[in-house]
Each structure stands twice: as structure tokens, then as C-alpha cells.
PDB file of C-alpha atoms in Angstrom:
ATOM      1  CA  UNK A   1       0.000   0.000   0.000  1.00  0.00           C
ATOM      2  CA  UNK A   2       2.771   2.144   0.828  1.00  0.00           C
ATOM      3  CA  UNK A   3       4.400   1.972  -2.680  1.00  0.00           C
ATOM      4  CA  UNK A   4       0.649   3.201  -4.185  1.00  0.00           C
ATOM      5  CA  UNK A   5       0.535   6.278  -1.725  1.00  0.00           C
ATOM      6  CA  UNK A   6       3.656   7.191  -3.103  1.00  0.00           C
ATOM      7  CA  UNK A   7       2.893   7.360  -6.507  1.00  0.00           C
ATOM      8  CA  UNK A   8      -0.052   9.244  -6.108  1.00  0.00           C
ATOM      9  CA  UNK A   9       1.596  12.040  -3.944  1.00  0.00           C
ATOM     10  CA  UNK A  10       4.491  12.075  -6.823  1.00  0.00           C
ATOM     11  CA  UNK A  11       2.181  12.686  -9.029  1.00  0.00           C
ATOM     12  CA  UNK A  12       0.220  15.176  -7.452  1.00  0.00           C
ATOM     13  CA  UNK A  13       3.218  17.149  -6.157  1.00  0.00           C
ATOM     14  CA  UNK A  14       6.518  16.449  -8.010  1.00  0.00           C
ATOM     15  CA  UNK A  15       8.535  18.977  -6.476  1.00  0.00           C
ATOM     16  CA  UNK A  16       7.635  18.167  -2.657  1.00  0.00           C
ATOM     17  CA  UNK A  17       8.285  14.140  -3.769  1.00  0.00           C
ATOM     18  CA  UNK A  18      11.865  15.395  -4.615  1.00  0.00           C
ATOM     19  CA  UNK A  19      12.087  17.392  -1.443  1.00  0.00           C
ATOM     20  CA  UNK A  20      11.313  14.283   0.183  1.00  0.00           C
ATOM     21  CA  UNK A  21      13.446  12.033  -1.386  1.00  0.00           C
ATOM     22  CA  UNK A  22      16.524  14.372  -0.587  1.00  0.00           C
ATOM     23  CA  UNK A  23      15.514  14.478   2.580  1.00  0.00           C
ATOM     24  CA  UNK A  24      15.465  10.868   2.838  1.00  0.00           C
ATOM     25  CA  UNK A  25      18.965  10.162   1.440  1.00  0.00           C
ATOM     26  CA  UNK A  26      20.155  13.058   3.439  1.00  0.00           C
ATOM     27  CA  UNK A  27      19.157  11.303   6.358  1.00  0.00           C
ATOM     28  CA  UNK A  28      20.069   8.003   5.518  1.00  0.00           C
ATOM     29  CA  UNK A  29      23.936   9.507   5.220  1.00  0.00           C
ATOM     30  CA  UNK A  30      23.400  11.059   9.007  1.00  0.00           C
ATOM     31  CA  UNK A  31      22.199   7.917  10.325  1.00  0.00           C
ATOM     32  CA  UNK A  32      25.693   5.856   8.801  1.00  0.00           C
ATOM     33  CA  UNK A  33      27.836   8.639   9.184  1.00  0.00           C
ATOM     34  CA  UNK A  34      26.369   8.682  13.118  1.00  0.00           C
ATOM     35  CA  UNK A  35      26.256   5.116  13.418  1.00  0.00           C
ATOM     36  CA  UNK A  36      29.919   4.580  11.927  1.00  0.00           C
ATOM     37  CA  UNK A  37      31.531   7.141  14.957  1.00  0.00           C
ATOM     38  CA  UNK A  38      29.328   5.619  17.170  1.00  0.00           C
ATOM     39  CA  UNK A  39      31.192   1.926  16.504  1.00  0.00           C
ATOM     40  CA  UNK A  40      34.123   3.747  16.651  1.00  0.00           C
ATOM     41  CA  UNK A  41      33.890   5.219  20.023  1.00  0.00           C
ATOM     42  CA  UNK A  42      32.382   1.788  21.398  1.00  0.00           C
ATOM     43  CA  UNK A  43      35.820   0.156  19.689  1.00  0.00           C
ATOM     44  CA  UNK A  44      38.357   2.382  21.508  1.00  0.00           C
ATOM     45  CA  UNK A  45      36.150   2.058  24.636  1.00  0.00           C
ATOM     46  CA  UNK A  46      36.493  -1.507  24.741  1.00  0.00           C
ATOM     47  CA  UNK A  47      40.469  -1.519  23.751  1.00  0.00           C
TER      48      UNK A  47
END
């Protein structure tokens, strides 16, 4: 169902889709870039 929501708010408003999507990857790069220093601390904890 998800997947058919999204098509029909692309198509209704392409520009805010777009928005969206940036926003998406955007946040998908803070979450590894987070998640990779956050391994990293827990590392040099532990040594």
C-alpha cells in the first residue's frame, strides 16, 4: 500500500516528492555517518 501512496503524492506534487526524497537520502547519510563514529567510540572504549 505504501508503494501506491507514493505514486499518487508524486504525481500530485513532483517537487515536494523530490524534497522528500533528498531528505530521505540526506538522512540516511546522518544515520551511517552517526552510526559509523558511534562503533568507533564503542571500539576504543572496549580496547
Amino acid at each position: 500500500w505504501f508503494a501506491e501512496d507514493h505514486n499518487l503524492f508524486k504525481e500530485e506534487n513532483p517537487p515536494l516528492f523530490a524534497a522528500g526524497q533528498k531528505a530521505s537520502v540526506l538522512f540516511d547519510h546522518v544515520k551511517g555517518v552517526l552510526l559509523k563514529e558511534f562503533s568507533l567510540s564503542c571500539y576504543l572504549t572496549l580496547e
